[in-house]
Coordinates of C-alpha atoms in Angstrom, one line a residue:
P1 CA -60.5 -27.3 53.6
M2 CA -56.5 -27.5 52.8
A3 CA -55.4 -29.4 55.8
F4 CA -55.3 -33.6 55.9
L5 CA -55.7 -35.9 59.0
A6 CA -53.5 -38.8 58.7
P7 CA -52.1 -41.2 61.4
T8 CA -48.6 -40.0 62.2
G9 CA -45.3 -41.0 63.7
L10 CA -46.0 -40.0 66.8
T11 CA -49.1 -41.3 67.0
L12 CA -47.9 -44.8 66.2
A13 CA -45.3 -43.6 69.0
F14 CA -48.0 -43.5 71.6
I15 CA -50.1 -46.2 70.5
S16 CA -47.3 -48.8 71.1
G17 CA -46.2 -47.0 74.2
L18 CA -49.8 -48.1 75.1
F19 CA -49.9 -51.7 73.3
R20 CA -46.8 -52.4 75.8
F21 CA -48.5 -51.1 78.6
C22 CA -51.7 -53.8 77.7
S23 CA -48.8 -56.3 77.2
L24 CA -47.1 -55.8 80.7
R25 CA -50.6 -55.7 82.6
D26 CA -52.6 -58.8 80.8
L27 CA -55.3 -56.1 79.7
P28 CA -57.3 -56.7 76.4
F29 CA -55.4 -54.0 74.2
F30 CA -58.3 -52.6 71.5
S31 CA -60.6 -52.6 74.3
V32 CA -58.2 -50.4 76.5
Y33 CA -57.7 -48.4 73.3
A34 CA -61.5 -48.0 72.6
W35 CA -61.9 -46.5 75.8
V36 CA -58.8 -44.1 75.1
G37 CA -60.1 -42.9 71.9
L38 CA -63.6 -42.4 73.3
W39 CA -62.3 -40.1 76.3
T40 CA -60.3 -38.4 73.9
S41 CA -63.1 -37.8 71.7
A42 CA -64.9 -36.5 74.5
F43 CA -62.1 -34.1 75.8
M44 CA -61.3 -32.9 72.4
S45 CA -64.9 -32.4 71.8
L46 CA -65.0 -30.2 75.2
L47 CA -62.2 -28.5 73.7
G48 CA -63.2 -27.5 70.7
L49 CA -66.8 -25.8 72.0
L50 CA -64.8 -24.1 74.8
G51 CA -62.4 -22.4 71.8
S52 CA -59.3 -23.7 73.3
S53 CA -57.9 -23.6 70.2
K54 CA -56.6 -19.9 70.8
L55 CA -54.2 -20.9 73.7
I56 CA -52.0 -22.7 70.3
R57 CA -50.9 -19.0 70.6
Y58 CA -48.6 -19.5 73.6
C59 CA -47.0 -22.1 71.3
T60 CA -44.0 -19.8 69.6
R61 CA -41.6 -20.6 67.0
F62 CA -39.5 -22.1 69.7
T63 CA -41.6 -25.3 70.1
D64 CA -42.9 -24.9 66.4
E65 CA -39.8 -25.4 64.8
V66 CA -38.3 -28.3 67.5
F67 CA -41.7 -29.9 66.4
N68 CA -41.4 -29.9 63.3
G69 CA -37.5 -31.0 63.3
M70 CA -38.4 -33.7 65.3
L71 CA -40.9 -35.3 62.8
S72 CA -37.9 -34.4 59.8
V73 CA -35.5 -36.5 62.2
N74 CA -38.4 -39.1 62.5
F75 CA -38.7 -39.6 59.1
I76 CA -34.7 -39.7 58.4
Y77 CA -33.9 -42.2 61.2
E78 CA -37.0 -44.7 60.4
A79 CA -35.6 -45.1 56.7
V80 CA -32.1 -45.7 58.4
S81 CA -33.3 -48.0 60.9
S82 CA -34.7 -49.9 57.8
L83 CA -31.6 -49.8 55.2
R84 CA -29.2 -50.8 58.3
R85 CA -31.3 -53.8 59.2
N86 CA -30.5 -54.7 55.9
F87 CA -26.7 -55.0 56.6
I88 CA -27.4 -56.4 60.4
N89 CA -29.6 -59.3 59.1
A90 CA -27.9 -60.5 55.7
D91 CA -25.2 -63.0 55.5
P92 CA -21.5 -61.8 56.1
L93 CA -20.4 -63.2 53.2
N94 CA -23.2 -61.6 51.0
L95 CA -24.0 -58.2 51.5
S96 CA -25.1 -57.3 47.9
M97 CA -29.0 -57.2 49.0
P98 CA -28.2 -54.7 51.4
F99 CA -25.9 -52.6 48.9
V100 CA -28.5 -52.8 46.4
A101 CA -30.9 -52.1 48.7
L102 CA -29.5 -49.2 49.5
S103 CA -28.8 -48.0 46.2
M104 CA -32.1 -48.0 45.4
A105 CA -33.5 -46.1 48.5
L106 CA -30.6 -43.4 47.4
G107 CA -31.7 -43.7 44.1
T108 CA -35.5 -43.0 44.9
F109 CA -34.5 -39.6 47.1
V110 CA -32.1 -38.2 44.5
G111 CA -34.7 -38.6 42.1
T112 CA -37.8 -37.4 44.3
M113 CA -35.4 -34.5 45.2
N114 CA -35.1 -33.4 41.2
V115 CA -38.5 -33.9 39.9
V116 CA -39.9 -32.0 42.9
K117 CA -37.2 -29.1 42.0
F118 CA -37.6 -29.4 38.2
E119 CA -40.3 -26.9 38.5
A120 CA -37.6 -24.0 39.0
S121 CA -35.6 -25.2 36.3
K122 CA -35.4 -23.3 32.8
F123 CA -36.5 -26.7 30.9
F124 CA -39.6 -26.6 28.8
N125 CA -42.7 -24.4 29.9
T126 CA -44.7 -23.7 33.1
K127 CA -47.5 -26.5 32.9
V128 CA -44.9 -29.4 31.6
R129 CA -42.6 -28.3 34.7
K130 CA -45.7 -28.6 37.0
I131 CA -46.7 -32.2 35.3
I132 CA -43.1 -33.4 36.1
K133 CA -43.3 -32.1 39.6
N134 CA -46.4 -33.0 40.6
F135 CA -46.6 -36.7 38.6
G136 CA -42.5 -37.3 38.8
P137 CA -42.3 -38.9 42.5
V138 CA -45.0 -41.3 41.8
S139 CA -43.2 -42.1 38.2
V140 CA -40.1 -42.7 40.6
I141 CA -41.4 -45.3 42.8
L142 CA -43.3 -47.3 39.8
L143 CA -39.7 -47.3 37.9
F144 CA -37.8 -48.2 41.1
T145 CA -41.0 -51.4 41.7
I146 CA -40.3 -52.0 37.9
L147 CA -36.6 -52.4 38.0
N148 CA -36.8 -54.6 41.3
N149 CA -39.2 -56.9 39.6
L150 CA -37.2 -57.9 36.6
P151 CA -35.7 -61.3 36.4
W152 CA -32.0 -60.1 36.9
A153 CA -33.0 -58.3 39.7
L154 CA -35.3 -61.3 41.7
K155 CA -32.0 -63.0 42.6
F156 CA -31.1 -60.1 44.9
N157 CA -34.4 -60.7 47.3
V158 CA -34.6 -57.2 48.3
P159 CA -38.0 -57.3 50.5
T160 CA -40.9 -55.3 49.7
L161 CA -43.9 -54.5 51.8
S162 CA -45.9 -56.9 53.6
V163 CA -49.9 -56.6 53.5
P164 CA -52.5 -59.1 53.0
D165 CA -53.7 -60.2 49.3
H166 CA -57.1 -58.9 50.4
F167 CA -58.9 -56.7 52.6
Q168 CA -59.1 -58.1 56.5
L169 CA -58.9 -56.7 59.8
A170 CA -55.9 -57.5 62.2
G171 CA -55.7 -60.8 63.8
G172 CA -59.3 -61.6 61.8
R173 CA -61.0 -59.8 64.3
S174 CA -64.4 -58.6 64.6
F175 CA -65.3 -55.1 63.0
L176 CA -66.6 -53.2 66.1
V177 CA -64.2 -53.4 69.7
G178 CA -65.7 -55.5 72.2
L179 CA -66.1 -52.0 74.9
K180 CA -67.4 -54.5 77.7
A181 CA -64.0 -56.4 77.9
I182 CA -62.5 -54.8 80.7
P183 CA -64.0 -53.9 84.2
V184 CA -65.7 -50.0 84.9
S185 CA -62.9 -49.2 86.9
I186 CA -60.0 -49.6 84.0
R187 CA -62.5 -47.6 81.7
L188 CA -62.6 -44.9 84.1
L189 CA -58.6 -45.3 84.1
C190 CA -58.4 -45.3 80.5
A191 CA -58.9 -41.0 81.3
F192 CA -55.5 -40.4 81.8
P193 CA -53.9 -41.9 78.9
A194 CA -56.8 -40.2 77.0
C195 CA -54.9 -36.4 79.0
L196 CA -51.9 -37.0 77.3
L197 CA -53.1 -38.1 73.8
T198 CA -55.3 -35.3 74.0
C199 CA -52.5 -33.0 74.7
L200 CA -50.7 -34.7 71.6
F201 CA -53.7 -34.1 69.2
F202 CA -54.2 -30.5 70.2
M203 CA -50.9 -29.7 69.7
D204 CA -50.1 -31.7 66.3
Q205 CA -53.6 -30.9 64.8
N206 CA -53.3 -26.6 65.6
I207 CA -49.2 -26.6 64.5
S208 CA -49.9 -28.5 61.2
V209 CA -53.2 -26.1 60.7
R210 CA -51.6 -23.1 61.4
L211 CA -48.3 -24.3 59.7
V212 CA -51.2 -24.3 56.5
N213 CA -52.6 -21.0 57.6
S214 CA -48.9 -19.6 57.2
P215 CA -49.3 -16.0 55.2
E216 CA -47.1 -17.3 52.7
N217 CA -49.2 -19.7 51.2
K218 CA -51.5 -16.9 50.4
L219 CA -54.7 -19.2 51.5
K220 CA -58.1 -16.4 51.5
K221 CA -60.5 -19.0 53.3
G222 CA -60.8 -18.2 57.1
A223 CA -59.2 -20.4 59.8
A224 CA -61.7 -22.8 61.5
Y225 CA -59.1 -24.3 64.2
N226 CA -62.2 -24.8 67.2
L227 CA -64.2 -26.8 64.4
D228 CA -61.6 -28.8 63.2
M229 CA -60.9 -29.8 66.8
L230 CA -65.0 -30.7 67.7
A231 CA -64.1 -32.7 63.8
M232 CA -61.4 -34.1 65.1
G233 CA -63.0 -35.3 68.4
I234 CA -66.1 -36.7 66.2
V235 CA -63.8 -38.9 63.8
T236 CA -61.1 -40.0 67.1
G237 CA -64.8 -41.4 68.7
V238 CA -65.6 -43.3 65.2
L239 CA -62.7 -44.7 64.5
S240 CA -62.0 -45.7 68.3
I241 CA -65.2 -47.7 68.2
F242 CA -63.7 -49.6 65.0
G243 CA -60.4 -50.5 66.7
L244 CA -59.2 -48.0 62.8
P245 CA -55.8 -46.1 63.7
W246 CA -56.0 -43.0 65.2
M247 CA -55.8 -39.8 62.9
C248 CA -54.8 -35.8 63.4
G249 CA -53.4 -33.2 61.7
A250 CA -50.5 -34.4 58.8
T251 CA -48.4 -31.9 58.5
V252 CA -46.5 -34.0 55.3
Q253 CA -49.7 -34.4 53.7
S254 CA -51.3 -30.9 54.6
M255 CA -48.4 -29.3 53.6
N256 CA -47.7 -31.0 50.0
H257 CA -51.6 -30.2 48.9
V258 CA -51.3 -26.9 49.6
R259 CA -47.9 -26.7 47.1
A260 CA -50.4 -29.0 44.9
M261 CA -52.9 -26.6 44.6
A262 CA -50.8 -23.6 44.4
E263 CA -49.7 -21.2 41.5
T264 CA -46.1 -20.2 41.9
K265 CA -43.6 -18.3 40.3
R266 CA -39.7 -17.6 40.6
N267 CA -38.1 -14.9 42.8
E268 CA -35.9 -13.7 40.5
E269 CA -33.9 -12.5 44.0
T270 CA -33.7 -15.6 45.6
G271 CA -34.2 -18.4 42.9
Q272 CA -36.7 -19.8 45.2
M273 CA -40.3 -20.6 44.1
E274 CA -42.8 -18.4 45.7
I275 CA -47.1 -19.1 46.1
T276 CA -49.0 -16.4 44.7
E277 CA -52.3 -18.5 44.8
V278 CA -53.4 -21.6 46.2
T279 CA -57.2 -22.9 44.8
E280 CA -58.5 -23.7 48.1
T281 CA -61.1 -26.8 47.4
R282 CA -62.3 -29.8 49.5
L283 CA -63.0 -31.9 46.3
T284 CA -59.6 -32.7 45.8
G285 CA -59.0 -33.9 49.9
F286 CA -62.5 -36.3 49.1
I287 CA -60.8 -37.4 46.0
I288 CA -57.6 -38.2 47.4
H289 CA -59.1 -40.2 50.3
A290 CA -61.8 -42.3 47.7
L291 CA -58.3 -43.0 45.4
L292 CA -56.6 -44.4 49.0
A293 CA -59.3 -46.6 49.7
S294 CA -59.6 -48.2 46.0
T295 CA -56.3 -49.3 47.2
V296 CA -57.6 -51.9 48.9
M297 CA -58.2 -53.4 45.1
L298 CA -54.5 -52.9 44.6
L299 CA -53.3 -55.5 47.6
P300 CA -51.6 -57.7 45.5
L301 CA -49.7 -54.9 43.1
I302 CA -48.9 -52.3 46.6
K303 CA -46.8 -55.6 48.2
K304 CA -44.5 -55.7 44.7
I305 CA -43.1 -51.8 46.1
P306 CA -39.9 -52.7 47.8
I307 CA -39.4 -51.5 51.4
P308 CA -35.9 -49.5 50.0
V309 CA -38.5 -47.2 47.4
V310 CA -40.7 -46.7 51.0
S311 CA -37.0 -45.6 52.7
G312 CA -36.4 -43.5 50.0
I313 CA -39.6 -41.7 50.4
F314 CA -38.8 -41.3 54.2
L315 CA -34.8 -39.8 53.1
F316 CA -37.4 -37.2 50.7
L317 CA -40.2 -36.7 53.3
G318 CA -37.5 -36.0 56.1
R319 CA -35.3 -33.1 53.8
K320 CA -38.2 -32.1 52.5
L321 CA -39.9 -31.3 56.5
M322 CA -36.4 -29.1 56.6
T323 CA -36.7 -26.8 53.8
G324 CA -38.3 -23.5 55.5
N325 CA -37.1 -24.6 58.9
T326 CA -35.6 -21.6 60.4
F327 CA -33.7 -23.7 63.1
F328 CA -32.3 -25.9 60.7
R329 CA -30.8 -23.3 58.3
R330 CA -29.5 -21.1 61.8
I331 CA -27.3 -24.2 62.3
S332 CA -25.5 -23.9 59.3
D333 CA -25.0 -20.4 59.3
A334 CA -23.8 -20.7 63.1
F335 CA -20.4 -22.2 60.5
A336 CA -20.5 -19.8 57.8
E337 CA -18.5 -16.9 57.4
K338 CA -20.4 -13.7 58.5
S339 CA -19.6 -11.7 55.1
R340 CA -21.3 -14.6 53.8
L341 CA -24.9 -14.2 55.2
K342 CA -27.5 -12.2 54.1
P343 CA -27.9 -8.5 56.1
K344 CA -30.7 -9.8 58.1
N345 CA -29.6 -13.2 59.0
P346 CA -29.8 -13.5 63.2
I347 CA -25.9 -12.9 63.1
Y348 CA -26.1 -9.6 62.3
L349 CA -29.2 -8.9 64.5
L350 CA -28.2 -10.6 68.0
G351 CA -24.7 -11.6 66.9
R352 CA -23.0 -15.5 66.7
K353 CA -23.3 -16.1 70.4
K354 CA -26.7 -14.7 71.3
M355 CA -28.0 -16.9 68.0
S356 CA -25.9 -19.7 68.9
I357 CA -27.3 -19.6 72.6
Y358 CA -30.5 -20.2 70.9
T359 CA -29.8 -22.1 67.9
A360 CA -28.2 -24.8 71.1
T361 CA -31.1 -24.7 73.2
Q362 CA -33.0 -25.7 70.3
V363 CA -30.9 -28.5 69.3
L364 CA -30.7 -29.7 73.0
C365 CA -34.6 -30.3 73.3
L366 CA -34.5 -31.9 69.9
L367 CA -32.4 -34.3 71.0
G368 CA -34.2 -34.9 74.4
L369 CA -37.2 -35.1 72.2
F370 CA -35.8 -37.8 70.3
G371 CA -34.0 -40.0 72.5
F372 CA -37.3 -40.0 75.3
K373 CA -39.3 -41.2 72.0
Q374 CA -36.6 -43.9 72.0
I375 CA -37.4 -45.3 75.5
P376 CA -40.0 -47.8 75.0
S377 CA -40.8 -47.9 78.8
I378 CA -42.0 -44.3 78.7
T379 CA -43.6 -43.2 75.1
I380 CA -46.9 -43.2 76.2
F381 CA -45.7 -39.7 77.9
F382 CA -44.4 -38.7 75.1
P383 CA -47.4 -35.0 74.9
A384 CA -46.2 -34.4 78.3
M385 CA -42.8 -33.0 76.7
I386 CA -44.0 -31.2 74.2
G387 CA -45.3 -28.9 77.3
I388 CA -41.7 -28.8 78.8
L389 CA -40.5 -26.8 75.4
M390 CA -43.6 -24.5 76.2
S391 CA -42.2 -24.0 79.5
I392 CA -38.9 -23.1 78.5
R393 CA -39.8 -20.7 75.7
A394 CA -42.5 -19.1 78.2
F395 CA -40.2 -19.1 81.8
V396 CA -36.1 -20.2 81.0
L397 CA -35.1 -18.6 78.0
P398 CA -36.6 -14.7 78.8
N399 CA -33.7 -15.1 81.6
F400 CA -31.4 -15.0 78.5
F401 CA -33.0 -12.8 75.5
S402 CA -35.3 -9.8 76.1
E403 CA -38.3 -9.5 74.0
E404 CA -36.7 -7.3 70.9
E405 CA -34.0 -10.3 71.2
F406 CA -37.3 -12.5 70.6
V407 CA -38.4 -10.4 67.6
K408 CA -35.5 -10.3 66.2
L409 CA -35.2 -14.6 66.1
Q410 CA -38.7 -13.9 64.6
D411 CA -40.4 -15.6 67.7
P412 CA -42.3 -12.9 69.9
T413 CA -43.5 -13.7 73.3
P414 CA -47.8 -14.1 72.5
E415 CA -49.5 -11.3 74.6

């Protein structure tokens, strides 16, 4: 009940690739989109009924870390790209707006980081610190939105979110997608991109849920991976018929939900906040999504939110996803003085050379994933790259590392 479904960046990349393909082939996008989604719905439901989620155990920590690293880098890249466009499009003789936007984004990022970390501070009592942590990010967004709408700030013309004044579908289209707008042969061929989308959903959903069910979160209710797959198959079918964005396991939203419902205490040895108990309920999920649906009534207000504030939140999410990812920690440890590291650090257990080889392989895989995603003409095949990651771990790395070394890296080979 703690995992959330939402559109993700990788899903958006796939949809963008599908849109470009339809544009090149002069095919009606929404009809192709619907049929790809219906095939995906059938595949996902079948995978759920066959109990295929047990195969996710072959997706080891090596793949998890690179996949989550990709999500983190993608958030940061999108934020930086948005801020960079401000400088490119601005008048070279007047860069006031880009610098104001940059300051706003960095202010949002720093402010959000500080209010979230406030829970571990020494100020006030536990209840007050938790309230500040939970409502602090929203307060930061409101603060910068209000500042941007003050008379003295309006002259900088900082860009704001572009949303309609009232609820409407894209291009004024009908609510239902025309399924018969493409010939039968194209409908059948839609099964091929659906296979790729199924692979993406299978990995994204199961990796997200596995992170939620991590022992560190101390959840008590049993996992339901295959039931989740079946439910997601049904949801995908409904969304496709109405031409709405596809959804799958959203790592950031799911982990934030877990942390929001968790009771924590400070570990005196590490100085970090650790989860002691999580209130597991579906009620918060219903309430959150009901509140999201109610925002259609606030469209005139939402359009006042500055885009740099959203960029600052993206920077925060990217940085937040790095927390707990030992991949990024090992990158910094590779340049650290050995005597300053903890005794259980992989450098002590394996040696700097072995650890660096393992980490460098992950870095190359991450760069390959990111580079592949940036090429519009082949973005639709991005899900296949995740399978290549699993193949590298299963067939290439065992030639350089023993099973004992994998265990020391907390990446044991599944039986």
